[in-house]
mmCIF file of C-alpha atoms and ligand atoms in Angstrom:
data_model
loop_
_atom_site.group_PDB
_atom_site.id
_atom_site.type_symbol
_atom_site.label_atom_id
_atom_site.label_comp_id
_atom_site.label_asym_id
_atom_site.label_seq_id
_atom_site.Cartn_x
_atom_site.Cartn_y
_atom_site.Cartn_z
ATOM 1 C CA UNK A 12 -13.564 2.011 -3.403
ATOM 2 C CA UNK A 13 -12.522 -0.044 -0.469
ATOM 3 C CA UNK A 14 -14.514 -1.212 1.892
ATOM 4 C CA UNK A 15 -14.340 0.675 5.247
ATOM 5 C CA UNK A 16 -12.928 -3.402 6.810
ATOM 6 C CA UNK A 17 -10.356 -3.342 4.619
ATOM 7 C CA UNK A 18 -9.503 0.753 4.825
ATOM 8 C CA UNK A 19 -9.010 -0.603 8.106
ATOM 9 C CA UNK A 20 -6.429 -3.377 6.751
ATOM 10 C CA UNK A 21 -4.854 -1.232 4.485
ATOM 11 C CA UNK A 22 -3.664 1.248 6.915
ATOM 12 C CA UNK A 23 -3.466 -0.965 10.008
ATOM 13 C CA UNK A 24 0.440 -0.426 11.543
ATOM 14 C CA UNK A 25 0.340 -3.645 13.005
ATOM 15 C CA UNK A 26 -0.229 -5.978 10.121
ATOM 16 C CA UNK A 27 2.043 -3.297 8.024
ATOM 17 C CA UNK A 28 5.082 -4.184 10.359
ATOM 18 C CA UNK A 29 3.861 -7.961 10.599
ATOM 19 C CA UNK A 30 4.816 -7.628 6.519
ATOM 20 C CA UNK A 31 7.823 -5.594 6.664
ATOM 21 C CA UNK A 32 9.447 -8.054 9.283
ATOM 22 C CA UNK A 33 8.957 -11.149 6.935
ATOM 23 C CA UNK A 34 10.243 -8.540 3.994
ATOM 24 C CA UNK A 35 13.725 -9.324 2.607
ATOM 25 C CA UNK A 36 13.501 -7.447 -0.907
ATOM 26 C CA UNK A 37 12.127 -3.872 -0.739
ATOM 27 C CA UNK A 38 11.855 -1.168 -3.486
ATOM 28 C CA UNK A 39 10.760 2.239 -2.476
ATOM 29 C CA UNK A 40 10.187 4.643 -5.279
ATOM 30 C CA UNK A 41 10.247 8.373 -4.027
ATOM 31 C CA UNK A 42 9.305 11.989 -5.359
ATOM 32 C CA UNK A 43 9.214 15.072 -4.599
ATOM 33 C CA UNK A 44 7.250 14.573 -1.187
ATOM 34 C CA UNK A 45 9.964 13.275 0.324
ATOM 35 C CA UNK A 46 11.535 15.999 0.889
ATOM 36 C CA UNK A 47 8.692 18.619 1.442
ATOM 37 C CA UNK A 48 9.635 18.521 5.188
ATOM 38 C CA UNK A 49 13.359 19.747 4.376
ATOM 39 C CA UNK A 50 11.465 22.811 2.997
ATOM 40 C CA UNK A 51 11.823 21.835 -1.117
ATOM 41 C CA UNK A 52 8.947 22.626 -3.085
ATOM 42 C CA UNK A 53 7.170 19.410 -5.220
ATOM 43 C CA UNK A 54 5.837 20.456 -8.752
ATOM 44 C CA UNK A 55 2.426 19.426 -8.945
ATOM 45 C CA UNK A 56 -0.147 21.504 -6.535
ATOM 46 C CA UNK A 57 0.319 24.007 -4.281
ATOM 47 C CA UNK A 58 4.137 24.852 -4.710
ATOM 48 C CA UNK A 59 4.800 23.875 -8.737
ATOM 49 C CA UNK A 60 4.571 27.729 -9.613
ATOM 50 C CA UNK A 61 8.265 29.442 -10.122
ATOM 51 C CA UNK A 62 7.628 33.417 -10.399
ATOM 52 C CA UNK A 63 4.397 32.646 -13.005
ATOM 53 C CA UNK A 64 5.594 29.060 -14.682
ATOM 54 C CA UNK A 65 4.120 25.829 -14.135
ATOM 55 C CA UNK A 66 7.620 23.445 -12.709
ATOM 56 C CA UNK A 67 7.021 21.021 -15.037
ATOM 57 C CA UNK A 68 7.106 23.452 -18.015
ATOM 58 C CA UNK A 69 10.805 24.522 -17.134
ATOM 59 C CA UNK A 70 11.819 21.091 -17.026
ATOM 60 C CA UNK A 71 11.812 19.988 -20.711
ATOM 61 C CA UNK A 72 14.521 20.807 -23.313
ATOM 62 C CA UNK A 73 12.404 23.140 -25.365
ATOM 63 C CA UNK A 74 12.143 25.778 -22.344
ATOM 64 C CA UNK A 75 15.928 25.480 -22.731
ATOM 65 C CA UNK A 76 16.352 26.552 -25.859
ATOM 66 C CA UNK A 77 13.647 29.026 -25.819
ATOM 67 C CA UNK A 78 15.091 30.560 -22.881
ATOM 68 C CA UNK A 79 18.190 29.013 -21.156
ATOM 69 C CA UNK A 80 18.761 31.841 -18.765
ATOM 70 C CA UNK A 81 15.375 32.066 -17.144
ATOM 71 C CA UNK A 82 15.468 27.584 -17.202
ATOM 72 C CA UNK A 83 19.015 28.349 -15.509
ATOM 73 C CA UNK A 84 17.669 30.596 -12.932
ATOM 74 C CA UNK A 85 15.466 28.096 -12.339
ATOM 75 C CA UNK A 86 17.868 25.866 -11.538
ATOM 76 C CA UNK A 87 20.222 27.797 -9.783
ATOM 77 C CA UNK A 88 17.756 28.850 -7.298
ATOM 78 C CA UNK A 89 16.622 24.819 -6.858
ATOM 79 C CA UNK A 90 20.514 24.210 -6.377
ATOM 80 C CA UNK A 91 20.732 27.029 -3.524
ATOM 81 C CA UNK A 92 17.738 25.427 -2.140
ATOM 82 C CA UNK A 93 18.894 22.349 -2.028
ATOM 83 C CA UNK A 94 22.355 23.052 -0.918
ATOM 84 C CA UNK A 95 20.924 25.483 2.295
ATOM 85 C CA UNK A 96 18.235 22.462 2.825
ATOM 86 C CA UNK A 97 18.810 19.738 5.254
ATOM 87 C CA UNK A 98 17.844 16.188 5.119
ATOM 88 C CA UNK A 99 15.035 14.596 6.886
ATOM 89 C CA UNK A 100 13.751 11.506 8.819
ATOM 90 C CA UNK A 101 12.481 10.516 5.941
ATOM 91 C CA UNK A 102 16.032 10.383 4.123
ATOM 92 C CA UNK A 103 17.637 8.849 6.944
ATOM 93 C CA UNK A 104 15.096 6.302 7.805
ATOM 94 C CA UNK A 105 15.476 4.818 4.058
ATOM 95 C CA UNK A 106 19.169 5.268 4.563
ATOM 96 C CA UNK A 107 19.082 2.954 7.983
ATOM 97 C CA UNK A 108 16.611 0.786 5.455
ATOM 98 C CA UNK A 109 19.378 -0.059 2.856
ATOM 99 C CA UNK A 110 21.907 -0.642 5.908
ATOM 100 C CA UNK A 111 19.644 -2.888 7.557
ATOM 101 C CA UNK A 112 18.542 -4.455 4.551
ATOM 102 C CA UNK A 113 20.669 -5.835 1.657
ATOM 103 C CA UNK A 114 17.616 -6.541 -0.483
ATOM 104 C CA UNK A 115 16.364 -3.054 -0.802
ATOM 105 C CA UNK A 116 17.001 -0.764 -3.386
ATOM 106 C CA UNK A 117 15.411 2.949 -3.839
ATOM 107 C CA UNK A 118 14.429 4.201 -6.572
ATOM 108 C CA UNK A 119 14.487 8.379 -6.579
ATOM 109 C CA UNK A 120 13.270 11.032 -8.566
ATOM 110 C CA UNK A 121 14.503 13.340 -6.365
ATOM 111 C CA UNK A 122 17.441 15.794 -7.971
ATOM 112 C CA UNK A 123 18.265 17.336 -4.718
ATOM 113 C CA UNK A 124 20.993 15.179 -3.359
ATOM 114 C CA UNK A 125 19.484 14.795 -0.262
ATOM 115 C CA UNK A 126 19.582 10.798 0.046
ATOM 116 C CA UNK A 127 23.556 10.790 -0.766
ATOM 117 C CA UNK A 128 23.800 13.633 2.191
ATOM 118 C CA UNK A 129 22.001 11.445 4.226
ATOM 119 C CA UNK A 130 24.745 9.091 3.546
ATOM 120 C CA UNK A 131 22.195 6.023 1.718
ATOM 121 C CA UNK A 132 24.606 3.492 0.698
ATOM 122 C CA UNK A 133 25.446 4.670 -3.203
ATOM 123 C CA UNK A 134 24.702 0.934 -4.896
ATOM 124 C CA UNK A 135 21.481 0.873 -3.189
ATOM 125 C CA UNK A 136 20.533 4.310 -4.522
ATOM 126 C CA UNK A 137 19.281 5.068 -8.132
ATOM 127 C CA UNK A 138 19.024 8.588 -8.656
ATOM 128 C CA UNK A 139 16.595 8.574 -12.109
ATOM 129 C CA UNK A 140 16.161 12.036 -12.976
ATOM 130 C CA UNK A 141 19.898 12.409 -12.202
ATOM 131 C CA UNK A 142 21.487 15.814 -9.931
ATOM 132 C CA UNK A 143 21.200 19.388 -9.868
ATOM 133 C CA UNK A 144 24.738 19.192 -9.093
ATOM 134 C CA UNK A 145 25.976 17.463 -12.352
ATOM 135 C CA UNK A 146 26.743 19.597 -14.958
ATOM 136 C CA UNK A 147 27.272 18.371 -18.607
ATOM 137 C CA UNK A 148 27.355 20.117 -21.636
ATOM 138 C CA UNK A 149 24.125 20.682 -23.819
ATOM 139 C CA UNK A 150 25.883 19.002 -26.827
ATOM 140 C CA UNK A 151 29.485 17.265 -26.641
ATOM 141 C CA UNK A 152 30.118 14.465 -23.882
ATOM 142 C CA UNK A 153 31.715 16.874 -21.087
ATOM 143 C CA UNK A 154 30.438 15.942 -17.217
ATOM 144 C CA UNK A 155 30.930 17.637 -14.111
ATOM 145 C CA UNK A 156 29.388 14.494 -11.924
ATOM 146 C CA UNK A 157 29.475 16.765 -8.676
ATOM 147 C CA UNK A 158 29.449 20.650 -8.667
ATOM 148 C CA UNK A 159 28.353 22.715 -6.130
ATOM 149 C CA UNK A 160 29.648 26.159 -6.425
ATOM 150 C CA UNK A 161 27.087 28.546 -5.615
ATOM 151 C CA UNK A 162 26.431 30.534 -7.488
ATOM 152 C CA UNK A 163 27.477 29.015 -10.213
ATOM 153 C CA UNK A 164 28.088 32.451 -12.543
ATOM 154 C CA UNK A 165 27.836 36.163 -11.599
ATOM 155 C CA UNK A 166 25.089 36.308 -13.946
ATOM 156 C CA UNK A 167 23.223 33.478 -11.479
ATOM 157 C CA UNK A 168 23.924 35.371 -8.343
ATOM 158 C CA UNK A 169 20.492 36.532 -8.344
ATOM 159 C CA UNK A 170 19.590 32.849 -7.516
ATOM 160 C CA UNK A 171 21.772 32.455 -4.567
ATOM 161 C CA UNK A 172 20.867 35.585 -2.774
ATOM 162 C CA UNK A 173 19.386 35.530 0.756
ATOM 163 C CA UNK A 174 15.958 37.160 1.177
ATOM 164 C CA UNK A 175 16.381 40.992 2.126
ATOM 165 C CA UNK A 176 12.965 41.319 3.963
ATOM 166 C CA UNK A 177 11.870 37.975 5.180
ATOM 167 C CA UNK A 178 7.921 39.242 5.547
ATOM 168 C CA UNK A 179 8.197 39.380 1.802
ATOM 169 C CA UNK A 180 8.279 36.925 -1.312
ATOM 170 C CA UNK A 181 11.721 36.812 -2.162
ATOM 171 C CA UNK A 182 12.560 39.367 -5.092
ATOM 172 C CA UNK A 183 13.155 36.615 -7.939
ATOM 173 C CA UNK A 184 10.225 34.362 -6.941
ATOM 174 C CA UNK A 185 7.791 37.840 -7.190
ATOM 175 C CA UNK A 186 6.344 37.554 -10.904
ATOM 176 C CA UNK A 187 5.487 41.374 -10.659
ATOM 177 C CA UNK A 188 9.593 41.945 -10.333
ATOM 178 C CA UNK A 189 10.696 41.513 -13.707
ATOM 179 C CA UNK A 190 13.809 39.709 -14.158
ATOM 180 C CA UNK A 191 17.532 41.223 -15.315
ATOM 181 C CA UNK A 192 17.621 39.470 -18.711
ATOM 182 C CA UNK A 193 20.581 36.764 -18.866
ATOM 183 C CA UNK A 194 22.812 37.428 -22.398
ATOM 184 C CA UNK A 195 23.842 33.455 -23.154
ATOM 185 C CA UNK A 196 27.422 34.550 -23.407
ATOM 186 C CA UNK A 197 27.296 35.139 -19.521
ATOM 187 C CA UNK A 198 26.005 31.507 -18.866
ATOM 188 C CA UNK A 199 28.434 28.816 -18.226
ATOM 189 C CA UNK A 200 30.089 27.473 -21.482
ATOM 190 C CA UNK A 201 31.392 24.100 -22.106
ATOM 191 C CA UNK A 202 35.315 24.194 -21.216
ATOM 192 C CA UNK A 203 35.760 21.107 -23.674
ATOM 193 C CA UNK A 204 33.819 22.263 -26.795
ATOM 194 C CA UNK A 205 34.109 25.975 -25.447
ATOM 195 C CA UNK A 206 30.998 27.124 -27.807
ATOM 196 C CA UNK A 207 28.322 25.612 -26.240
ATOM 197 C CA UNK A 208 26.339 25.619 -22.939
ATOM 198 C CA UNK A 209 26.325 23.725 -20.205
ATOM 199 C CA UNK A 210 22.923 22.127 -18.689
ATOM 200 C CA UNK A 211 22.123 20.660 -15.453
ATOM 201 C CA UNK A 212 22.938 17.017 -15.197
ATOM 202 C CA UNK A 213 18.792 16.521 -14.846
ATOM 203 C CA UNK A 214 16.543 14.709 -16.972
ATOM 204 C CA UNK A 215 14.060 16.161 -18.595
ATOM 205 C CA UNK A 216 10.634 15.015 -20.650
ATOM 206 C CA UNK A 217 11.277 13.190 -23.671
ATOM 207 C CA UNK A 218 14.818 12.755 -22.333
ATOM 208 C CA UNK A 219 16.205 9.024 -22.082
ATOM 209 C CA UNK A 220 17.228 7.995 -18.406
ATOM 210 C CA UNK A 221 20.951 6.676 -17.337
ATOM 211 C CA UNK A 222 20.584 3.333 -19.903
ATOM 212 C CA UNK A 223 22.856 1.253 -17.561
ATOM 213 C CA UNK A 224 21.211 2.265 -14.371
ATOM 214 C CA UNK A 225 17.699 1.493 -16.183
ATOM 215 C CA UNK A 226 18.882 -1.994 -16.882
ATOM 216 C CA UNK A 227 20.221 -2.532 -13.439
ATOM 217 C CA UNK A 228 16.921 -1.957 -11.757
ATOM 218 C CA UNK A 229 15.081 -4.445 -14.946
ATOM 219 C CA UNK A 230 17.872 -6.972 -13.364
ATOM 220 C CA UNK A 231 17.325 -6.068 -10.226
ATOM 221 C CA UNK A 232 12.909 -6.788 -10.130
ATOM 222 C CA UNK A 233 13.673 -9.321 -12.266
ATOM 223 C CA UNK A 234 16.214 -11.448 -10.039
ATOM 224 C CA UNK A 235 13.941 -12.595 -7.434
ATOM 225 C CA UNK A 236 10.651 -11.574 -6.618
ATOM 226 C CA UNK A 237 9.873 -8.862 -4.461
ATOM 227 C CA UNK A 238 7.888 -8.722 -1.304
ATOM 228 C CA UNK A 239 7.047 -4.972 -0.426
ATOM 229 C CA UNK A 240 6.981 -1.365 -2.947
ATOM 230 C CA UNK A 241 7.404 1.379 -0.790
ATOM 231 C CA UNK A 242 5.575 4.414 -2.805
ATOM 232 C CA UNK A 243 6.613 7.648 -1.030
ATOM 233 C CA UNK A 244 5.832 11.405 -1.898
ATOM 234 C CA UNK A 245 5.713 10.827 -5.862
ATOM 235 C CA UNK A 246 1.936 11.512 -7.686
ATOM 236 C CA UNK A 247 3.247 8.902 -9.636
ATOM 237 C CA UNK A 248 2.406 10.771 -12.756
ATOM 238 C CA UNK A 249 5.940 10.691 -14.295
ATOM 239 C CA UNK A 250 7.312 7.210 -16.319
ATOM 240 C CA UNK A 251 9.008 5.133 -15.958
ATOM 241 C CA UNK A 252 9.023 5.483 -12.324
ATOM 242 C CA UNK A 253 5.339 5.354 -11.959
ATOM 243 C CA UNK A 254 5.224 1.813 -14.112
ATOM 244 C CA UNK A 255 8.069 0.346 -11.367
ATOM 245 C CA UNK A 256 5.791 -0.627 -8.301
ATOM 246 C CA UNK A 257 3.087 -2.950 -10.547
ATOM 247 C CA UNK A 258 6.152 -3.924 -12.530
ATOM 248 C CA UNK A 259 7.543 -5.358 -9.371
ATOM 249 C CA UNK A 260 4.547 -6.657 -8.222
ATOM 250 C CA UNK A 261 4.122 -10.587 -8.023
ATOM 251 C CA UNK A 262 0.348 -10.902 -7.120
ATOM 252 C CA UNK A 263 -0.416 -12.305 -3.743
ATOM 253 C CA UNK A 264 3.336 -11.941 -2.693
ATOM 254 C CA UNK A 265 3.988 -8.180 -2.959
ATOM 255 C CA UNK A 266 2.838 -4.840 -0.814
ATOM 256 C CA UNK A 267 2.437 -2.160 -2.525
ATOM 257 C CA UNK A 268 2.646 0.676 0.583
ATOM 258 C CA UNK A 269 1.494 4.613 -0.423
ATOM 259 C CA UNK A 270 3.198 7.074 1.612
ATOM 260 C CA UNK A 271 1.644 10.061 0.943
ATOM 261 C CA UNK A 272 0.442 13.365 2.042
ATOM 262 C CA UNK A 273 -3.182 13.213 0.477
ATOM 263 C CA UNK A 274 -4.054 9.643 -0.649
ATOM 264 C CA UNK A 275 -7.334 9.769 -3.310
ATOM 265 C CA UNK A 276 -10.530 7.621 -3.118
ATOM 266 C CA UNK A 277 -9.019 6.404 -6.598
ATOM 267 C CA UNK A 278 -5.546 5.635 -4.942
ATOM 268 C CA UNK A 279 -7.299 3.596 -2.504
ATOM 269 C CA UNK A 280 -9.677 1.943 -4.517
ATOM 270 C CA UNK A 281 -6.789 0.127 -6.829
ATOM 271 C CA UNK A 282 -5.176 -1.173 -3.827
ATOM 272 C CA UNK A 283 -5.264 -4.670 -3.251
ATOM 273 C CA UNK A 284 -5.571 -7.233 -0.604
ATOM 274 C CA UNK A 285 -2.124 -7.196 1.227
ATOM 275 C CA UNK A 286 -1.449 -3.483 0.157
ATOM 276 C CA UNK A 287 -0.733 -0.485 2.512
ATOM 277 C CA UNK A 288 -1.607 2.995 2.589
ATOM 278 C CA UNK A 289 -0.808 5.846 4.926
ATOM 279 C CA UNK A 290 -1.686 9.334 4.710
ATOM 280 C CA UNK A 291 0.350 11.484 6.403
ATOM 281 C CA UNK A 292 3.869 13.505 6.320
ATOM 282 C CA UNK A 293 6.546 10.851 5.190
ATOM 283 C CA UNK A 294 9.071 12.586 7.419
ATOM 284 C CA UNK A 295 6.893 11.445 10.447
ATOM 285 C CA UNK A 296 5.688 8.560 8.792
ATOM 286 C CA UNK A 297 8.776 6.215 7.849
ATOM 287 C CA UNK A 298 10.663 6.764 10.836
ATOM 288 C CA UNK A 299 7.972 5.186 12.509
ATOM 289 C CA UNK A 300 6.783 2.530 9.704
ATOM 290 C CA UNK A 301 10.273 1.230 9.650
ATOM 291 C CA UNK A 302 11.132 1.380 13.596
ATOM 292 C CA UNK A 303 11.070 -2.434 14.035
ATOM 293 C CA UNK A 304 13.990 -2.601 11.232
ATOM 294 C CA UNK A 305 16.316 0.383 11.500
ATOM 295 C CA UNK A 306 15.474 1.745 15.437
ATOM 296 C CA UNK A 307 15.442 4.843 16.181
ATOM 297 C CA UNK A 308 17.393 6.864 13.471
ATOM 298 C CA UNK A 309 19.407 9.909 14.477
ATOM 299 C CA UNK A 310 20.310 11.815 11.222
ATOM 300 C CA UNK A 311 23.753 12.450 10.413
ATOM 301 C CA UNK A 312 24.731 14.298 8.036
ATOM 302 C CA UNK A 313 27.482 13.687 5.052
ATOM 303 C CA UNK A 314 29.940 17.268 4.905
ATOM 304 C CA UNK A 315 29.522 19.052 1.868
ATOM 305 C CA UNK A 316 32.586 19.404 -0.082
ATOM 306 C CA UNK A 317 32.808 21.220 -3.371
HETATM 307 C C1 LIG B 29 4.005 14.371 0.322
HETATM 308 C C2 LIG B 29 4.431 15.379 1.160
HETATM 309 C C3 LIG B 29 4.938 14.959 2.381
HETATM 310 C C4 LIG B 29 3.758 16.345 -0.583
HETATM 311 N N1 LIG B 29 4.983 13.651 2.673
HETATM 312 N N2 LIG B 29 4.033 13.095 0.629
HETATM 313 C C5 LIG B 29 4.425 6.075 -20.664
HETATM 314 C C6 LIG B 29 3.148 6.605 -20.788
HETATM 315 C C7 LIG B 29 2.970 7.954 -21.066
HETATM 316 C C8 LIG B 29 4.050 8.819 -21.202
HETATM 317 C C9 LIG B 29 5.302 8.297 -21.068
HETATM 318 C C10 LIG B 29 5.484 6.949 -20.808
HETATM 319 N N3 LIG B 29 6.810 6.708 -20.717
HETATM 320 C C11 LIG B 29 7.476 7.892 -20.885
HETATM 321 C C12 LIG B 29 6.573 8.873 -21.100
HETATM 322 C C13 LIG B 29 6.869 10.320 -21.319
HETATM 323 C C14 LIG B 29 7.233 11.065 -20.054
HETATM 324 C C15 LIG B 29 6.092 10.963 -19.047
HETATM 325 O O1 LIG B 29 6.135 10.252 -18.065
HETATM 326 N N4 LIG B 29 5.060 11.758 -19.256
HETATM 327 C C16 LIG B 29 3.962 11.818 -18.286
HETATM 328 C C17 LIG B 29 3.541 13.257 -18.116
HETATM 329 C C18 LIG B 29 2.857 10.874 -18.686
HETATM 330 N N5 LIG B 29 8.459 10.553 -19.465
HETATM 331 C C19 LIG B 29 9.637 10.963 -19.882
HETATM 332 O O2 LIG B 29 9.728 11.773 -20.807
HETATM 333 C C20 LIG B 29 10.864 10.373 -19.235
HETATM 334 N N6 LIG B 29 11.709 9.895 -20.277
HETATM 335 C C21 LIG B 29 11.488 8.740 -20.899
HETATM 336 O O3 LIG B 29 10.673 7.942 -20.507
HETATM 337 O O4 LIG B 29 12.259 8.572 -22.022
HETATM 338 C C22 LIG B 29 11.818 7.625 -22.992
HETATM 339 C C23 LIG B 29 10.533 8.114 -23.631
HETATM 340 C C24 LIG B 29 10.372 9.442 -23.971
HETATM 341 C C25 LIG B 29 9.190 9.889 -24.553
HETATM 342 C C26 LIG B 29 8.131 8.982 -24.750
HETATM 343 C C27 LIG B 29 8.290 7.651 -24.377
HETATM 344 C C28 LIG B 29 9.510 7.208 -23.818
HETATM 345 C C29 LIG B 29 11.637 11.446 -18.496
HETATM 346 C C30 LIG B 29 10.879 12.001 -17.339
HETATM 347 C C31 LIG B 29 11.676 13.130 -16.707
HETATM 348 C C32 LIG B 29 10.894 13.855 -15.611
HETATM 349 N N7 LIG B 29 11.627 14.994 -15.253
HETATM 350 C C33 LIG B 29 11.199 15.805 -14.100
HETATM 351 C C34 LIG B 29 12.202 16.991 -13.976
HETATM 352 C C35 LIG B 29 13.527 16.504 -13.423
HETATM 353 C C36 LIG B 29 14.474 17.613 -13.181
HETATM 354 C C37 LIG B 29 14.002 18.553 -12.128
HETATM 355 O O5 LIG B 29 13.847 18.175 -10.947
HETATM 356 O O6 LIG B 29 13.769 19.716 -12.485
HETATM 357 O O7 LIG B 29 11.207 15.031 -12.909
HETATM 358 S S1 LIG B 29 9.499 16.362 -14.217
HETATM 359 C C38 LIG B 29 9.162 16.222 -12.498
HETATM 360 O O8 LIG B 29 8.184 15.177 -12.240
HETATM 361 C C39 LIG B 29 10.475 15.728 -11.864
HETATM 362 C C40 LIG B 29 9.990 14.769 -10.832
HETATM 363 O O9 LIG B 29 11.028 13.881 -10.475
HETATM 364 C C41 LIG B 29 8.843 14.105 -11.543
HETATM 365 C C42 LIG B 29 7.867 13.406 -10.636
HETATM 366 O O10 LIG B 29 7.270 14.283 -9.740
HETATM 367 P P1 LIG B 29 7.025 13.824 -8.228
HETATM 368 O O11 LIG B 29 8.315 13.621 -7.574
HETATM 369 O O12 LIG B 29 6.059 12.726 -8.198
HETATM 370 O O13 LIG B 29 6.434 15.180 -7.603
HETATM 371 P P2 LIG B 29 4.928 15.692 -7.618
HETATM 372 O O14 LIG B 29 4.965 17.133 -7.271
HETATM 373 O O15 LIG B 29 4.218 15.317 -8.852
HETATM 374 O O16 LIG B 29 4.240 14.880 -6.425
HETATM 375 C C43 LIG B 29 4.591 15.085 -5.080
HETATM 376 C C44 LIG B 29 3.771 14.122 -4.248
HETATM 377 O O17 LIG B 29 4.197 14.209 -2.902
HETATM 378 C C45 LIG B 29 2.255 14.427 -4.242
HETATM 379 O O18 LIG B 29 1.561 13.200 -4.431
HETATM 380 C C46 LIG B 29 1.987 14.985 -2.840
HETATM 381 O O19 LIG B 29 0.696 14.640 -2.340
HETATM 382 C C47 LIG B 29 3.070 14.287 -2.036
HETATM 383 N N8 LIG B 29 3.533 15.018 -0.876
HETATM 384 N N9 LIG B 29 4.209 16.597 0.512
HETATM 385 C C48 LIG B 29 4.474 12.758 1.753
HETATM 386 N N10 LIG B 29 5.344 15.871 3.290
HETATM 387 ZN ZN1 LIG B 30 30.794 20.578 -24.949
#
């Protein structure tokens, strides 16, 4: 554990801007808790339960098969979230980052679109788990890269339905409701191959990520050496991006800085000297950890267009 001199240290502001000022290259690698504050759900803890499944069990290509229509549901009601969500100062701070900064690049997990709406310069931005709203097709090489009708299919309307009674759990998310089964025939087909389904443009475990964009990011920590990994809202339980920020780290040059809601006694006891840690909301948080860069950030918003 670290000391309670160097828990000082490791969350001090001061010294944390002191860094960030001399910092030229920046990675952040974000999750889920990024956008908690825009009112998305993350998948571990408190949140990761759909109706009765665990998140993380709907995302893998065997709950497909086994059951595309719930794993679609799924989806669609994550797309209809996402698309009546907003972003936050979170988003826009690491927006005004990547404007401010040529030498940073962020790394997401995050399927939800929200760092494109708050309009983060695209070759600054890899999105590693891909987008809700790609669609491609389950087998053939069809690719919708940007889709957001909603809902997507009659038989999906269920997912895209505003909440009758507000004091209540919304009817799909209510276990004890049982669902309208979903035939496959009414899911959306293929239009190139015509016989099979179409997925979400996500990727799931066991999945490969984008090859090219995985190479661009080894080029990218491998070019020069990096002075600050900005860890925000991710458990960091999912590879490769948990491997990224001590694969970018170049000892007694590099900060590795947790953002995080709840940080652990482990989390802080493998930080070292020179590392940052702050426990907190990362909506309020990076606005104010990255004021001396990008200012004071007022959000504006990229228009949705289908
Ligand atoms: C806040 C907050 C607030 C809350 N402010 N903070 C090496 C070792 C072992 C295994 C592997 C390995 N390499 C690859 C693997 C296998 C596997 C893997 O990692 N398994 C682990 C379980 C160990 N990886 C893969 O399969 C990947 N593919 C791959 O590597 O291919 C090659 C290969 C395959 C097989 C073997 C070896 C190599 C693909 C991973 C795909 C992950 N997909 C998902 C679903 C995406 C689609 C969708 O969104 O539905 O991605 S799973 C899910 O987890 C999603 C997320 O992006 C991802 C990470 O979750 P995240 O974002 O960290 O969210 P949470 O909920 O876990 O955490 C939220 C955090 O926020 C918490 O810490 C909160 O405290 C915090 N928080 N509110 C700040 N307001
Ligand atoms: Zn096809």
């Amino acid at each position: 554990m670290a000391s309670s001199a160097s828990r000082a240290a490791l969350s001090s502001i001061p010294l944390f801007h002191e860094k960030l000022l001399k910092s030229n290259r920046i990675l952040a690698v974000c999750g889920a808790g990024l956008s908690a504050a825009s009112g998305l759900p993350t998948f571990r803890g408190a949140g990761g339960l759909w109706r009765n499944h665990n998140a993380v069990d709907l995302a893998t290509p065997e709950a497909f098969d086994a059951d595309p229509g719930l794993v679609w549901l799924f989806y669609a009601y994550r797309r209809h979230m996402a698309l009546t969500a907003k972003p936050n100062p979170a988003h826009y701070s690491l927006a005004e980052l990547a404007r401010k900064r040529p030498g940073f690049k962020c790394l997401s997990q995050n399927v939800d679109n929200l760092h494109v709406r708050a309009n983060h310069p695209s070759d600054q931005l890899s999105l590693l788990h891909g987008s809700l709203f790609t669609l491609k097709c389950t087998t053939c090489s069809w690719k919708d890269p940007y889709n957001i009708a909603d809902p997507l299919c009659p038989a999906l309307a269920p997912a895209a339905e505003s909440n009758p009674d507000p004091t209540k759990p919304l009817p799909l998310l209510d276990p004890a409701q049982p669902l309208a089964e979903i035939r496959e025939s009414e899911l959306p087909h293929c239009p190139d191959c015509k016989t099979e389904l179409q997925r979400p443009g996500v990727v799931w475990f066991g999945e490969m990520l984008d090859e090219d964009m995985l190479d661009d990011i080894e080029e990218w920590i491998e070019k020069e050496p990096v002075d600050m990994v900005l860890v925000v809202g991710t458990s960091s339980a999912v590879y490769p991006a948990a491997g990224y920020a001590e694969r970018a780290r170049t000892k007694g040059r590099t900060s590795v800085v947790t953002v995080n809601l709840e940080i652990t006694e482990e989390d802080w006891g493998r930080m070292r000297k020179g590392d940052f840690g702050f426990e907190g909301d990362a909506s309020l948080l990076l606005p104010e950890l990255l004021r001396p860069v990008i200012g004071e950030v007022k959000g504006e918003e990229e228009e949705l267009e289908g």
